[in-house]
């Protein structure tokens, strides 16, 4: 709350990360139940989707080419940074490549385990990547947003009026949450990457287009707190101990991703009409849920951010493993 009052970007999320990590490591270690994680993903998707309309979706078609370019860039980045990690840490090339893969941490770890990657090392690198994103990117994005033409610092993250006109009486919090939750659960059962969140986002958007979505005023802060709890809960003593043994390659990964992300955002800004701040959040190598929270707090074009992130997550699951497998096989023959 103190951070929020001082207008720290994504203050609730950062505070929840710190508080959960401290409690987990000292007083009250716990394993978050699956239903809690699903609930937070659905709530995040609902909040994001309730701003979307059919026109929003139509406008996204022009960004598909940009999304493909971003995927190729991330794949190249993965091989460059993976090679550096393998050389500096002594880890196998498979482990190093998955350690630098910018996907969902659970997806990356499970896929890597099937292909012979070392799960503990990969987890350490992936958590370092995520924590660097959540601690560095919010103030950096706010800085760039404040410098952007026509923006003011106090206006970043301000609420935006969306949905059907206020005079209509059919807006319903219950209806919004029900439809979003149903689609979120369906998508999760279908094993779609980030399915709970994407399904809820779609359900909320459909409800907004037809009836007018409505959510409680402080939903954004509940999403931030939930996201922070899920991130902070990933820390444990084994992970912290691993950081000290891999400081050099972890530092290389964090700095490398930072530089590659800034360059990619600049290129996307130059080759399209996406503003730099939105482009930066669209290619930020963090979890889709947490990045969406930061992007919304910074006043970015959420629809564009979500599109590019969704394409990235799907590519990491469907494309990256096959390419990594064949490249490693050729190099180790």
XYZ file of C-alpha atoms in Angstrom, residues 31-295:
265
model
C 2.634 -24.927 -1.816
C -0.010 -22.930 -3.641
C -2.990 -25.112 -4.605
C -3.742 -25.570 -8.296
C -7.180 -23.990 -7.932
C -5.616 -20.769 -6.611
C -3.265 -20.481 -9.585
C -6.142 -21.113 -11.991
C -8.321 -18.554 -10.218
C -5.655 -15.849 -10.466
C -5.084 -16.567 -14.157
C -8.816 -16.362 -14.831
C -9.141 -13.112 -12.885
C -6.204 -11.593 -14.781
C -7.654 -12.647 -18.127
C -11.075 -11.314 -17.174
C -9.672 -7.938 -16.221
C -7.688 -7.602 -19.439
C -10.463 -8.896 -21.698
C -13.161 -6.604 -20.351
C -11.505 -3.769 -22.303
C -11.679 -5.558 -25.656
C -14.252 -5.157 -28.421
C -14.701 -6.743 -31.848
C -13.030 -3.712 -33.412
C -9.984 -4.311 -31.215
C -9.599 -7.822 -32.622
C -9.918 -6.611 -36.218
C -7.139 -4.086 -35.684
C -4.745 -6.803 -34.485
C -4.474 -8.514 -37.895
C -1.913 -5.987 -39.056
C 0.443 -7.006 -36.236
C 0.766 -10.691 -37.141
C 3.858 -9.993 -39.269
C 5.431 -8.165 -36.330
C 4.649 -11.155 -34.101
C 6.427 -13.550 -36.456
C 9.447 -11.236 -36.585
C 9.518 -11.201 -32.778
C 9.472 -15.015 -32.668
C 12.441 -15.278 -35.043
C 14.285 -12.679 -32.951
C 13.579 -14.549 -29.703
C 14.730 -17.824 -31.244
C 18.015 -16.237 -32.327
C 18.373 -14.665 -28.877
C 17.831 -18.054 -27.245
C 20.689 -19.622 -29.218
C 23.080 -16.709 -28.632
C 22.455 -16.512 -24.878
C 22.187 -20.288 -24.550
C 25.635 -20.646 -26.086
C 27.050 -18.088 -23.655
C 25.436 -19.855 -20.686
C 26.771 -23.246 -21.788
C 30.327 -21.903 -22.085
C 30.335 -19.911 -18.822
C 28.464 -22.385 -16.615
C 29.522 -25.761 -17.976
C 25.894 -26.837 -18.367
C 24.895 -28.992 -21.332
C 23.743 -27.161 -24.458
C 20.203 -28.509 -24.012
C 20.042 -27.184 -20.455
C 21.546 -23.830 -21.459
C 19.151 -23.324 -24.377
C 16.073 -24.042 -22.283
C 17.505 -21.870 -19.501
C 17.404 -18.913 -21.899
C 14.088 -19.762 -23.595
C 11.616 -16.886 -22.989
C 8.506 -18.936 -22.271
C 6.246 -19.809 -19.377
C 8.429 -21.233 -16.631
C 6.315 -24.361 -16.074
C 6.050 -25.118 -19.799
C 9.790 -24.663 -20.332
C 10.783 -26.825 -17.363
C 8.481 -29.723 -18.251
C 9.475 -29.723 -21.931
C 13.171 -29.464 -21.044
C 12.882 -32.407 -18.669
C 11.440 -34.550 -21.474
C 14.362 -33.601 -23.741
C 17.117 -34.237 -21.201
C 17.587 -30.797 -19.640
C 18.667 -30.413 -16.011
C 15.556 -29.097 -14.229
C 17.169 -27.436 -11.199
C 19.589 -25.352 -13.273
C 16.867 -24.400 -15.748
C 14.563 -23.372 -12.901
C 17.276 -21.141 -11.415
C 17.859 -19.341 -14.719
C 14.156 -19.030 -15.481
C 13.367 -17.570 -12.064
C 16.281 -15.131 -12.394
C 14.848 -14.036 -15.754
C 11.365 -13.549 -14.337
C 12.499 -11.688 -11.232
C 14.681 -9.353 -13.281
C 11.664 -8.579 -15.465
C 9.341 -7.887 -12.554
C 11.806 -5.743 -10.628
C 13.500 -3.816 -13.471
C 10.870 -3.391 -16.154
C 8.043 -1.615 -14.241
C 10.102 1.514 -13.392
C 11.840 1.391 -16.780
C 8.532 1.226 -18.655
C 7.118 4.025 -16.557
C 10.188 6.131 -17.378
C 9.786 5.609 -21.119
C 6.043 6.184 -20.888
C 6.625 9.480 -19.099
C 8.991 10.578 -21.860
C 6.680 9.529 -24.671
C 4.989 12.307 -26.569
C 1.630 13.263 -25.163
C 2.065 11.269 -21.930
C 2.468 12.446 -18.365
C 3.724 10.398 -15.461
C 0.571 10.958 -13.412
C -1.549 9.687 -16.252
C 0.207 6.375 -16.669
C -2.034 3.536 -15.722
C -5.078 5.737 -15.242
C -8.433 3.947 -15.577
C -9.938 3.927 -19.044
C -13.682 3.956 -19.630
C -14.623 0.947 -21.777
C -17.584 -1.240 -22.650
C -21.112 -0.220 -23.511
C -22.333 3.298 -22.693
C -22.859 3.947 -19.002
C -26.579 4.619 -19.570
C -27.289 0.985 -20.355
C -28.419 -1.124 -17.393
C -27.394 -4.624 -18.504
C -23.797 -4.561 -17.261
C -23.191 -7.328 -14.741
C -20.185 -8.217 -12.608
C -21.560 -11.726 -12.084
C -22.164 -12.285 -15.792
C -18.697 -11.031 -16.685
C -17.006 -13.344 -14.176
C -19.192 -16.352 -15.033
C -18.607 -16.298 -18.789
C -14.896 -15.549 -18.345
C -14.442 -18.366 -15.815
C -16.279 -20.905 -17.991
C -14.168 -20.198 -21.076
C -11.006 -20.058 -18.966
C -11.671 -23.523 -17.549
C -12.510 -24.914 -20.999
C -9.274 -23.549 -22.490
C -7.272 -24.959 -19.586
C -8.821 -28.410 -20.047
C -7.880 -28.252 -23.726
C -4.222 -27.760 -22.634
C -3.899 -24.505 -24.571
C -0.773 -22.563 -23.469
C -1.844 -19.999 -20.829
C -5.337 -21.400 -21.473
C -7.057 -20.255 -18.281
C -5.989 -16.670 -18.817
C -6.588 -16.570 -22.573
C -9.992 -18.234 -22.268
C -11.067 -15.811 -19.556
C -9.838 -12.908 -21.648
C -11.878 -14.098 -24.630
C -14.982 -14.692 -22.506
C -14.733 -11.276 -20.903
C -14.234 -9.639 -24.298
C -17.263 -11.418 -25.774
C -19.388 -10.358 -22.830
C -18.140 -6.794 -23.182
C -19.107 -6.750 -26.867
C -22.596 -8.121 -26.294
C -23.706 -7.033 -22.836
C -21.074 -4.679 -21.483
C -18.472 -6.141 -19.120
C -18.158 -4.720 -15.627
C -15.729 -5.456 -12.792
C -15.234 -4.063 -9.274
C -13.093 -0.934 -9.029
C -10.091 -2.553 -7.335
C -9.877 -5.678 -9.514
C -6.544 -4.503 -10.936
C -4.942 -4.542 -7.502
C -6.307 -8.014 -6.718
C -4.727 -9.259 -9.946
C -1.403 -7.620 -9.054
C -1.393 -9.194 -5.590
C -2.305 -12.621 -6.960
C 0.401 -12.437 -9.611
C 2.959 -11.396 -6.993
C 2.036 -14.299 -4.727
C 2.481 -16.844 -7.523
C 5.906 -15.449 -8.462
C 7.185 -15.102 -4.886
C 6.082 -18.632 -4.062
C 8.548 -20.071 -6.605
C 11.545 -19.228 -4.401
C 13.035 -21.848 -2.094
C 16.358 -22.485 -0.346
C 17.680 -24.734 -3.142
C 16.941 -22.088 -5.770
C 18.598 -19.324 -3.728
C 21.670 -21.502 -3.185
C 21.946 -22.092 -6.904
C 22.054 -18.378 -7.649
C 25.406 -17.950 -5.890
C 27.013 -20.692 -7.998
C 25.753 -19.276 -11.291
C 26.096 -15.526 -10.803
C 28.178 -14.906 -13.941
C 25.954 -16.765 -16.445
C 22.803 -15.448 -14.734
C 24.151 -11.907 -15.060
C 24.904 -12.551 -18.727
C 21.366 -13.832 -19.290
C 19.720 -10.859 -17.577
C 21.869 -8.252 -19.336
C 21.611 -10.031 -22.681
C 17.826 -10.269 -22.544
C 17.618 -6.636 -21.477
C 19.674 -5.458 -24.462
C 18.007 -7.764 -26.996
C 14.554 -6.732 -25.755
C 15.285 -3.012 -26.054
C 16.650 -3.464 -29.579
C 13.660 -5.597 -30.618
C 11.202 -3.042 -29.216
C 12.997 -0.283 -31.126
C 12.870 -2.296 -34.365
C 9.159 -3.036 -33.951
C 8.504 0.632 -33.283
C 10.371 1.521 -36.484
C 8.665 -1.090 -38.678
C 5.095 -0.542 -37.442
C 2.809 2.011 -35.831
C 3.189 0.418 -32.384
C 4.503 2.961 -29.897
C 7.824 2.138 -28.217
C 6.412 1.541 -24.716
C 3.771 -0.888 -25.994
C 6.396 -2.601 -28.181
C 8.693 -2.943 -25.164
C 5.992 -4.584 -23.054
C 4.900 -6.754 -25.995
C 8.376 -8.327 -26.188
C 9.245 -8.285 -22.483
C 10.374 -11.861 -21.674
C 8.145 -12.386 -18.660
C 5.034 -14.395 -17.853
C 1.961 -13.289 -19.780
C -0.047 -12.706 -16.611
C 2.535 -10.528 -14.882
C 3.535 -8.636 -18.035
C -0.125 -7.866 -18.694
C -0.410 -6.390 -15.201
C 2.667 -4.191 -15.729
C 1.530 -3.157 -19.216
